[in-house]
CSV table of C-alpha atoms and ligand atoms in Angstrom, one decimal:
chain,number,residue,atom,x,y,z
A,1,MET,CA,-20.9,10.1,73.3
A,2,ASP,CA,-23.1,6.9,72.9
A,3,GLN,CA,-21.6,3.2,73.2
A,4,THR,CA,-21.7,2.9,69.2
A,5,GLU,CA,-20.0,6.1,68.7
A,6,SER,CA,-17.4,5.5,71.2
A,7,ARG,CA,-16.5,2.1,69.6
A,8,ARG,CA,-16.3,3.5,66.4
A,9,THR,CA,-13.7,6.3,67.4
A,10,ARG,CA,-11.9,4.4,70.0
A,11,ILE,CA,-8.4,3.6,69.5
A,12,THR,CA,-7.3,0.1,70.7
A,13,THR,CA,-3.8,-0.8,70.5
A,14,VAL,CA,-2.8,-4.8,69.7
A,15,ILE,CA,-1.7,-5.3,73.3
A,16,GLU,CA,-5.1,-3.8,74.7
A,17,HIS,CA,-7.0,-6.2,72.2
A,18,ILE,CA,-5.2,-9.3,73.5
A,19,MET,CA,-5.6,-8.3,76.8
A,20,GLU,CA,-9.2,-7.8,76.4
A,21,GLN,CA,-9.6,-11.3,74.7
A,22,GLN,CA,-7.4,-12.5,77.5
A,23,ARG,CA,-10.0,-11.2,80.0
A,24,ALA,CA,-12.6,-13.5,78.5
A,25,HIS,CA,-10.5,-16.5,80.1
A,26,PRO,CA,-10.7,-16.9,83.6
A,27,THR,CA,-7.7,-18.9,83.9
A,28,ALA,CA,-5.4,-16.4,81.8
A,29,THR,CA,-2.1,-15.4,83.6
A,30,GLY,CA,-1.4,-12.5,81.3
A,31,GLU,CA,1.9,-14.6,80.1
A,32,PHE,CA,0.2,-14.9,76.6
A,33,SER,CA,0.0,-11.1,76.2
A,34,VAL,CA,3.5,-10.8,77.2
A,35,LEU,CA,4.6,-13.2,74.8
A,36,LEU,CA,2.7,-11.5,72.0
A,37,GLY,CA,4.2,-8.3,73.2
A,38,GLY,CA,7.7,-9.7,72.3
A,39,LEU,CA,6.3,-10.7,68.7
A,40,THR,CA,4.8,-7.0,68.1
A,41,LEU,CA,8.0,-5.5,69.4
A,42,ALA,CA,10.1,-7.7,67.1
A,43,THR,CA,7.9,-7.1,64.1
A,44,ARG,CA,8.2,-3.5,64.4
A,45,MET,CA,11.9,-3.6,64.3
A,46,ILE,CA,11.8,-5.7,61.3
A,47,SER,CA,9.5,-3.0,59.8
A,48,ALA,CA,12.0,-0.4,60.3
A,49,SER,CA,14.8,-2.9,58.9
A,50,VAL,CA,12.8,-3.4,55.8
A,51,ARG,CA,11.8,0.0,54.9
A,52,ARG,CA,15.5,1.2,55.3
A,53,ALA,CA,17.0,-1.9,53.6
A,54,GLY,CA,18.2,0.2,50.4
A,55,ILE,CA,20.2,2.7,52.5
A,56,SER,CA,21.7,0.7,55.4
A,57,GLY,CA,23.4,-2.1,53.3
A,58,VAL,CA,21.4,-5.0,54.3
A,59,LEU,CA,20.0,-5.8,50.9
A,60,GLY,CA,21.4,-9.1,49.1
A,61,PRO,CA,22.4,-12.5,50.1
A,62,THR,CA,24.6,-13.3,53.2
A,63,GLY,CA,26.5,-16.2,51.1
A,64,GLU,CA,25.0,-18.9,53.2
A,65,ILE,CA,22.5,-21.7,52.5
A,66,ASN,CA,20.0,-22.5,55.1
A,67,VAL,CA,18.5,-25.6,56.2
A,68,GLN,CA,16.1,-25.8,53.3
A,69,GLY,CA,18.9,-25.4,50.6
A,70,GLU,CA,17.8,-21.8,50.0
A,71,VAL,CA,20.1,-18.9,49.9
A,72,VAL,CA,20.0,-16.7,53.0
A,73,GLN,CA,19.3,-13.1,52.6
A,74,LYS,CA,21.1,-10.7,55.1
A,75,LEU,CA,17.5,-9.4,56.0
A,76,ASP,CA,16.4,-13.1,57.0
A,77,GLU,CA,19.3,-13.5,59.4
A,78,LEU,CA,18.7,-9.9,60.5
A,79,ALA,CA,14.9,-10.7,61.1
A,80,ASP,CA,15.6,-14.1,62.7
A,81,GLN,CA,18.2,-12.9,65.1
A,82,THR,CA,15.7,-9.9,66.0
A,83,ILE,CA,12.9,-12.6,66.9
A,84,GLN,CA,15.3,-14.5,69.1
A,85,ARG,CA,16.3,-11.4,70.9
A,86,CYS,CA,12.7,-10.3,71.5
A,87,LEU,CA,11.5,-13.6,72.7
A,88,GLY,CA,14.4,-15.6,74.0
A,89,CYS,CA,14.0,-13.4,77.2
A,90,ARG,CA,10.3,-13.8,77.5
A,91,GLY,CA,9.9,-16.5,80.5
A,92,SER,CA,6.7,-18.0,79.3
A,93,ILE,CA,8.4,-19.2,76.2
A,94,GLY,CA,10.1,-22.6,76.4
A,95,ILE,CA,11.0,-23.4,72.6
A,96,LEU,CA,11.5,-21.2,69.3
A,97,ALA,CA,11.8,-23.0,66.1
A,98,SER,CA,12.6,-21.0,62.9
A,99,GLU,CA,12.7,-21.6,59.3
A,100,GLU,CA,16.6,-20.4,59.5
A,101,VAL,CA,17.3,-23.2,62.2
A,102,ALA,CA,17.7,-27.0,61.8
A,103,ASP,CA,16.5,-27.8,65.1
A,104,PRO,CA,14.0,-26.3,67.8
A,105,ILE,CA,16.1,-24.3,70.3
A,106,GLY,CA,15.3,-25.1,74.0
A,107,LEU,CA,15.1,-22.1,76.4
A,108,LYS,CA,16.3,-22.7,80.0
A,109,ARG,CA,13.3,-22.0,82.3
A,110,LYS,CA,12.4,-22.4,85.9
A,111,GLU,CA,10.2,-24.8,86.7
A,112,GLY,CA,6.7,-24.3,85.9
A,113,SER,CA,7.6,-21.6,83.2
A,114,GLY,CA,8.5,-21.8,79.6
A,115,LYS,CA,4.8,-23.1,78.6
A,116,TYR,CA,4.8,-21.9,75.1
A,117,ILE,CA,6.2,-23.0,71.7
A,118,VAL,CA,7.0,-20.1,69.1
A,119,ILE,CA,7.3,-21.5,65.5
A,120,TYR,CA,8.2,-18.9,62.7
A,121,ASP,CA,9.3,-17.9,59.3
A,122,PRO,CA,11.2,-14.7,60.3
A,123,LEU,CA,11.1,-13.4,56.4
A,124,ASP,CA,8.8,-15.2,54.3
A,125,GLY,CA,9.2,-14.2,50.5
A,126,SER,CA,12.8,-13.0,51.3
A,127,SER,CA,13.8,-13.6,47.6
A,128,ASN,CA,11.4,-10.6,46.8
A,129,ILE,CA,13.3,-8.0,49.1
A,130,ASP,CA,15.9,-6.9,46.3
A,131,VAL,CA,12.7,-5.8,44.0
A,132,ASN,CA,10.5,-4.3,47.0
A,133,VAL,CA,7.9,-6.5,46.9
A,134,SER,CA,6.0,-7.2,50.1
A,135,VAL,CA,7.3,-9.7,52.5
A,136,GLY,CA,6.0,-10.9,55.9
A,137,THR,CA,6.8,-12.7,59.1
A,138,ILE,CA,4.5,-15.6,60.0
A,139,PHE,CA,3.9,-17.2,63.4
A,140,SER,CA,2.4,-20.1,65.2
A,141,ILE,CA,1.9,-20.5,69.0
A,142,LEU,CA,1.7,-23.9,70.4
A,143,GLN,CA,1.7,-25.2,74.2
A,144,ARG,CA,4.5,-27.5,75.4
A,145,THR,CA,3.2,-30.8,76.3
A,146,GLY,CA,6.3,-32.1,78.0
A,147,VAL,CA,9.4,-30.3,80.1
A,148,GLY,CA,12.5,-32.1,78.8
A,149,ASN,CA,15.1,-30.1,77.1
A,150,ASP,CA,17.0,-32.8,75.2
A,151,PRO,CA,16.7,-32.6,71.4
A,152,ASP,CA,14.3,-35.5,71.1
A,153,SER,CA,11.9,-34.0,73.8
A,154,LEU,CA,12.0,-30.6,72.1
A,155,THR,CA,11.1,-32.0,68.5
A,156,ARG,CA,8.2,-34.3,70.2
A,157,ASP,CA,6.8,-31.1,71.5
A,158,VAL,CA,6.9,-29.1,68.4
A,159,LEU,CA,5.4,-31.9,66.1
A,160,GLN,CA,2.0,-31.0,67.0
A,161,PRO,CA,-1.0,-30.9,64.3
A,162,GLY,CA,-2.4,-27.4,63.7
A,163,THR,CA,-5.3,-27.9,65.4
A,164,LYS,CA,-3.2,-27.4,68.6
A,165,GLN,CA,-2.3,-24.0,67.7
A,166,ILE,CA,-3.3,-21.6,70.3
A,167,ALA,CA,-2.8,-18.6,68.2
A,168,ALA,CA,-1.3,-17.7,64.9
A,169,GLY,CA,-0.8,-14.4,62.9
A,170,TYR,CA,1.3,-12.9,60.2
A,171,VAL,CA,2.9,-9.4,59.7
A,172,ILE,CA,3.0,-8.0,56.2
A,173,TYR,CA,5.6,-5.3,55.4
A,174,GLY,CA,3.7,-4.0,52.3
A,175,SER,CA,2.6,-0.4,51.2
A,176,SER,CA,1.7,-0.2,55.4
A,177,THR,CA,2.8,-2.7,57.9
A,178,VAL,CA,-0.1,-4.7,59.0
A,179,LEU,CA,-0.3,-7.5,61.6
A,180,VAL,CA,-3.4,-10.1,61.3
A,181,TYR,CA,-3.7,-12.5,64.4
A,182,THR,CA,-6.4,-14.8,65.8
A,183,ALA,CA,-6.4,-16.6,68.8
A,184,GLY,CA,-9.2,-18.7,68.1
A,185,ALA,CA,-11.7,-16.0,68.9
A,186,GLY,CA,-11.9,-14.2,65.3
A,187,VAL,CA,-9.3,-12.7,62.9
A,188,HIS,CA,-8.5,-9.2,63.5
A,189,LEU,CA,-6.3,-6.6,61.7
A,190,PHE,CA,-3.9,-4.0,62.9
A,191,THR,CA,-1.9,-1.1,61.2
A,192,LEU,CA,1.4,0.1,62.2
A,193,ASP,CA,1.5,3.8,62.8
A,194,PRO,CA,5.2,4.1,62.2
A,195,LEU,CA,5.0,7.7,63.7
A,196,ILE,CA,4.0,6.6,67.2
A,197,GLY,CA,5.3,3.1,67.1
A,198,ALA,CA,2.1,1.1,67.7
A,199,TYR,CA,0.1,-1.3,66.0
A,200,ILE,CA,-3.5,0.3,66.0
A,201,LEU,CA,-7.0,-2.1,65.1
A,202,SER,CA,-8.1,-1.3,61.5
A,203,GLU,CA,-10.6,-4.2,61.4
A,204,GLU,CA,-12.1,-6.6,63.9
A,205,ASN,CA,-13.5,-9.9,63.2
A,206,VAL,CA,-12.2,-10.0,59.4
A,207,ARG,CA,-14.2,-12.3,57.2
A,208,MET,CA,-13.0,-13.9,54.2
A,209,PRO,CA,-15.6,-13.9,51.3
A,210,GLU,CA,-17.4,-17.1,50.7
A,211,ALA,CA,-16.3,-17.0,46.9
A,212,GLY,CA,-14.0,-15.0,44.9
A,213,LYS,CA,-13.2,-14.7,41.1
A,214,MET,CA,-9.5,-15.0,41.6
A,215,TYR,CA,-6.9,-17.9,41.5
A,216,SER,CA,-3.3,-17.5,42.7
A,217,THR,CA,-0.7,-20.0,41.4
A,218,ASN,CA,2.7,-20.1,39.8
A,219,GLU,CA,1.3,-21.3,36.2
A,220,ALA,CA,4.6,-21.7,35.1
A,221,ASN,CA,4.6,-25.4,36.8
A,222,LEU,CA,1.3,-26.0,35.3
A,223,ALA,CA,2.5,-29.2,33.2
A,224,SER,CA,3.7,-30.9,36.5
A,225,TYR,CA,0.4,-30.0,38.4
A,226,PRO,CA,-1.8,-32.9,39.9
A,227,GLU,CA,-4.4,-33.7,37.0
A,228,GLY,CA,-7.2,-32.0,39.5
A,229,ILE,CA,-5.5,-28.7,39.9
A,230,ARG,CA,-5.1,-28.5,36.1
A,231,LYS,CA,-8.8,-29.2,35.6
A,232,TYR,CA,-9.7,-26.4,37.9
A,233,LEU,CA,-7.4,-23.9,36.4
A,234,ALA,CA,-9.0,-24.9,33.1
A,235,TRP,CA,-12.4,-24.5,34.3
A,236,CYS,CA,-11.3,-20.7,35.6
A,237,LYS,CA,-10.9,-19.9,32.0
A,238,THR,CA,-14.3,-21.1,30.6
A,239,PRO,CA,-17.3,-18.6,30.2
A,240,GLU,CA,-19.2,-21.0,32.4
A,241,ALA,CA,-17.0,-19.9,35.3
A,242,GLY,CA,-17.2,-16.5,34.7
A,243,PRO,CA,-14.5,-13.8,34.2
A,244,PHE,CA,-11.9,-15.1,36.7
A,245,THR,CA,-8.7,-12.9,37.3
A,246,SER,CA,-5.3,-14.3,38.1
A,247,ARG,CA,-2.8,-12.7,40.7
A,248,TYR,CA,0.5,-14.2,41.8
A,249,ILE,CA,2.9,-12.4,43.7
A,250,GLY,CA,5.4,-15.5,45.2
A,251,SER,CA,5.1,-14.1,48.5
A,252,LEU,CA,3.0,-16.2,50.7
A,253,VAL,CA,2.2,-13.4,53.1
A,254,ALA,CA,1.2,-11.1,50.3
A,255,ASP,CA,-0.7,-13.5,48.1
A,256,PHE,CA,-2.5,-14.9,51.4
A,257,HIS,CA,-3.6,-11.5,52.5
A,258,ARG,CA,-5.0,-10.3,49.5
A,259,THR,CA,-7.2,-13.6,49.4
A,260,LEU,CA,-8.2,-13.2,52.7
A,261,LEU,CA,-9.3,-9.8,52.0
A,262,LYS,CA,-10.7,-10.1,48.4
A,263,GLY,CA,-11.7,-13.8,48.4
A,264,GLY,CA,-10.5,-16.5,45.8
A,265,VAL,CA,-7.8,-19.4,46.1
A,266,PHE,CA,-4.1,-19.5,46.4
A,267,ILE,CA,-2.8,-22.9,45.0
A,268,TYR,CA,0.7,-24.3,45.6
A,269,PRO,CA,0.4,-28.0,44.9
A,270,ALA,CA,3.0,-30.7,44.4
A,271,THR,CA,5.2,-30.1,41.4
A,272,ALA,CA,8.1,-31.8,39.4
A,273,LYS,CA,10.4,-29.6,41.5
A,274,ALA,CA,8.9,-30.1,44.5
A,275,PRO,CA,7.2,-33.3,44.9
A,276,GLN,CA,5.9,-32.6,48.5
A,277,GLY,CA,4.7,-29.3,47.6
A,278,LYS,CA,6.9,-26.3,48.4
A,279,LEU,CA,5.4,-24.6,51.3
A,280,ARG,CA,6.4,-25.2,55.1
A,281,LEU,CA,3.5,-27.2,57.1
A,282,MET,CA,4.5,-25.9,60.7
A,283,TYR,CA,5.2,-22.0,59.9
A,284,GLU,CA,3.3,-21.4,56.7
A,285,ALA,CA,0.8,-23.5,55.8
A,286,ASN,CA,-0.5,-24.1,59.7
A,287,PRO,CA,-1.0,-20.6,60.7
A,288,MET,CA,-2.4,-19.3,57.5
A,289,ALA,CA,-4.8,-22.3,57.6
A,290,PHE,CA,-5.8,-21.5,61.2
A,291,ILE,CA,-6.4,-18.0,60.1
A,292,ALA,CA,-8.4,-18.9,57.0
A,293,GLU,CA,-10.9,-21.2,59.1
A,294,GLN,CA,-11.3,-18.6,61.5
A,295,ALA,CA,-12.2,-16.1,58.9
A,296,GLY,CA,-14.5,-18.6,57.4
A,297,GLY,CA,-12.4,-19.9,54.8
A,298,MET,CA,-10.7,-23.4,54.0
A,299,ALA,CA,-7.5,-25.0,53.7
A,300,SER,CA,-6.8,-28.2,52.4
A,301,ASP,CA,-3.8,-30.2,50.8
A,302,GLY,CA,-6.0,-31.4,48.3
A,303,LYS,CA,-6.8,-34.8,50.2
A,304,GLN,CA,-6.9,-33.5,53.8
A,305,ARG,CA,-7.8,-30.6,56.2
A,306,ILE,CA,-4.4,-28.8,56.8
A,307,LEU,CA,-4.8,-28.3,60.2
A,308,GLU,CA,-5.2,-32.0,61.0
A,309,LYS,CA,-2.0,-33.1,59.4
A,310,GLU,CA,0.2,-35.0,61.6
A,311,PRO,CA,3.6,-33.4,61.3
A,312,GLU,CA,6.7,-35.7,60.7
A,313,GLY,CA,9.5,-33.0,60.9
A,314,LEU,CA,10.0,-29.1,61.7
A,315,HIS,CA,10.6,-28.3,58.0
A,316,GLN,CA,8.3,-30.3,56.3
A,317,ARG,CA,6.4,-29.4,53.1
A,318,THR,CA,3.0,-29.7,52.0
A,319,PRO,CA,0.8,-29.0,48.9
A,320,LEU,CA,-1.5,-25.9,50.2
A,321,ILE,CA,-5.0,-25.0,48.5
A,322,ILE,CA,-6.3,-22.0,50.7
A,323,GLY,CA,-8.9,-19.2,50.6
A,324,SER,CA,-12.5,-18.9,49.9
A,325,LYS,CA,-14.6,-21.8,51.0
A,326,GLN,CA,-16.3,-22.5,47.8
A,327,GLU,CA,-13.3,-22.3,45.5
A,328,VAL,CA,-11.3,-24.4,47.9
A,329,GLN,CA,-14.0,-26.9,47.9
A,330,ARG,CA,-14.3,-27.0,44.2
A,331,VAL,CA,-10.4,-27.4,43.9
A,332,CYS,CA,-10.6,-30.4,46.3
A,333,ASP,CA,-13.7,-31.8,44.4
A,334,MET,CA,-11.8,-31.9,41.0
A,335,CYS,CA,-8.9,-33.5,42.7
A,336,SER,CA,-10.8,-36.3,44.1
A,337,GLU,CA,-12.6,-37.1,40.9
B,1,AFP,P1,11.2,-17.1,49.5
B,1,AFP,O1,11.2,-17.0,51.0
B,1,AFP,O2,12.7,-18.0,49.1
B,1,AFP,O3,11.1,-16.0,48.5
B,1,AFP,O4,10.1,-18.1,49.3
B,1,AFP,C1,8.9,-17.9,49.0
B,1,AFP,C2,7.5,-18.8,49.4
B,1,AFP,O5,8.4,-19.8,50.3
B,1,AFP,C3,6.6,-18.3,49.4
B,1,AFP,O6,6.2,-17.3,50.2
B,1,AFP,C4,5.8,-18.2,48.2
B,1,AFP,O7,4.5,-18.6,48.3
B,1,AFP,C5,6.5,-19.7,47.4
B,1,AFP,O8,7.8,-19.5,48.2
B,1,AFP,C6,6.9,-18.8,46.0
B,1,AFP,O9,7.3,-20.2,45.4
B,1,AFP,P2,7.7,-20.0,43.7
B,1,AFP,O10,8.5,-19.1,43.5
B,1,AFP,O11,8.1,-21.4,43.3
B,1,AFP,O12,6.7,-19.8,42.8
């Protein structure tokens, strides 16, 4: 078998892939692969729960309202606990920060360990679970800059701009379960084989199309969108723009995944209901922006590159315009006119 053929027929698991990438870094200790191993275990468990939700009594709300003021679904809680159980015992992680928890959780570690921070949305799009629409887990990984375990030190460590992420990814629980990650050297896509319980490489170095005639936004909010966004959406419908099509699921992971593979633009701007935007900077916009840029796309809040925004709070919201470079740039240009 020649090299090209062996590469084509070779089966690579996500852990092998991460380890291969790590070997390229002479200072790598292997701790990072162990951390990602915890995340892949957690998402395999969440995938199993999502697949069986209708028969295991975990559909519907818990009756609680989370720190965002949103209804907590039983699967939100289950996914959060699963991630905490799978990551809480990995010595390399010093801080966990979740959409479902008000403050970062400091994990007691031996001196010199616990250098990583994992910020995550355990089950994004969870209001869609009951109607069997794709949902997902999103994660962002940073490095600790301090050592203190008091609330102020933990918060200070977590509030780093997206440019400091060392890895980010998401898992989409769709018609199949797919993991997409970047560690700063391209974007790689894996499909979960449910029979053997392993994520297998499906596509290496995924590229987002430079342009794409698809826009994705909740147009019911159009009347309160900023003028530049309204102008762009009106332009999309002109003959000059060419035939655009519109797709909106209302589950960021699903809307982003389609945009990554097919191109186009996803827009969630400031609205009357959400004057700062609805999506969360630290565990929705930043990880997706890192992936978009690594795949050749772009992400902005209309004025600034998402990855350069200085965060002020763990649950801070932001407007988000993300997707193919050409379209994101066009929206930003119209916003600044
Ligand atoms: P839920 O997790 O409450 O379903 O919210 C999902 C979400 O944060 C994001 O995944 C979607 O892109 C966005 O909200 C949809 O918001 P609208 O329902 O306002 O369009």
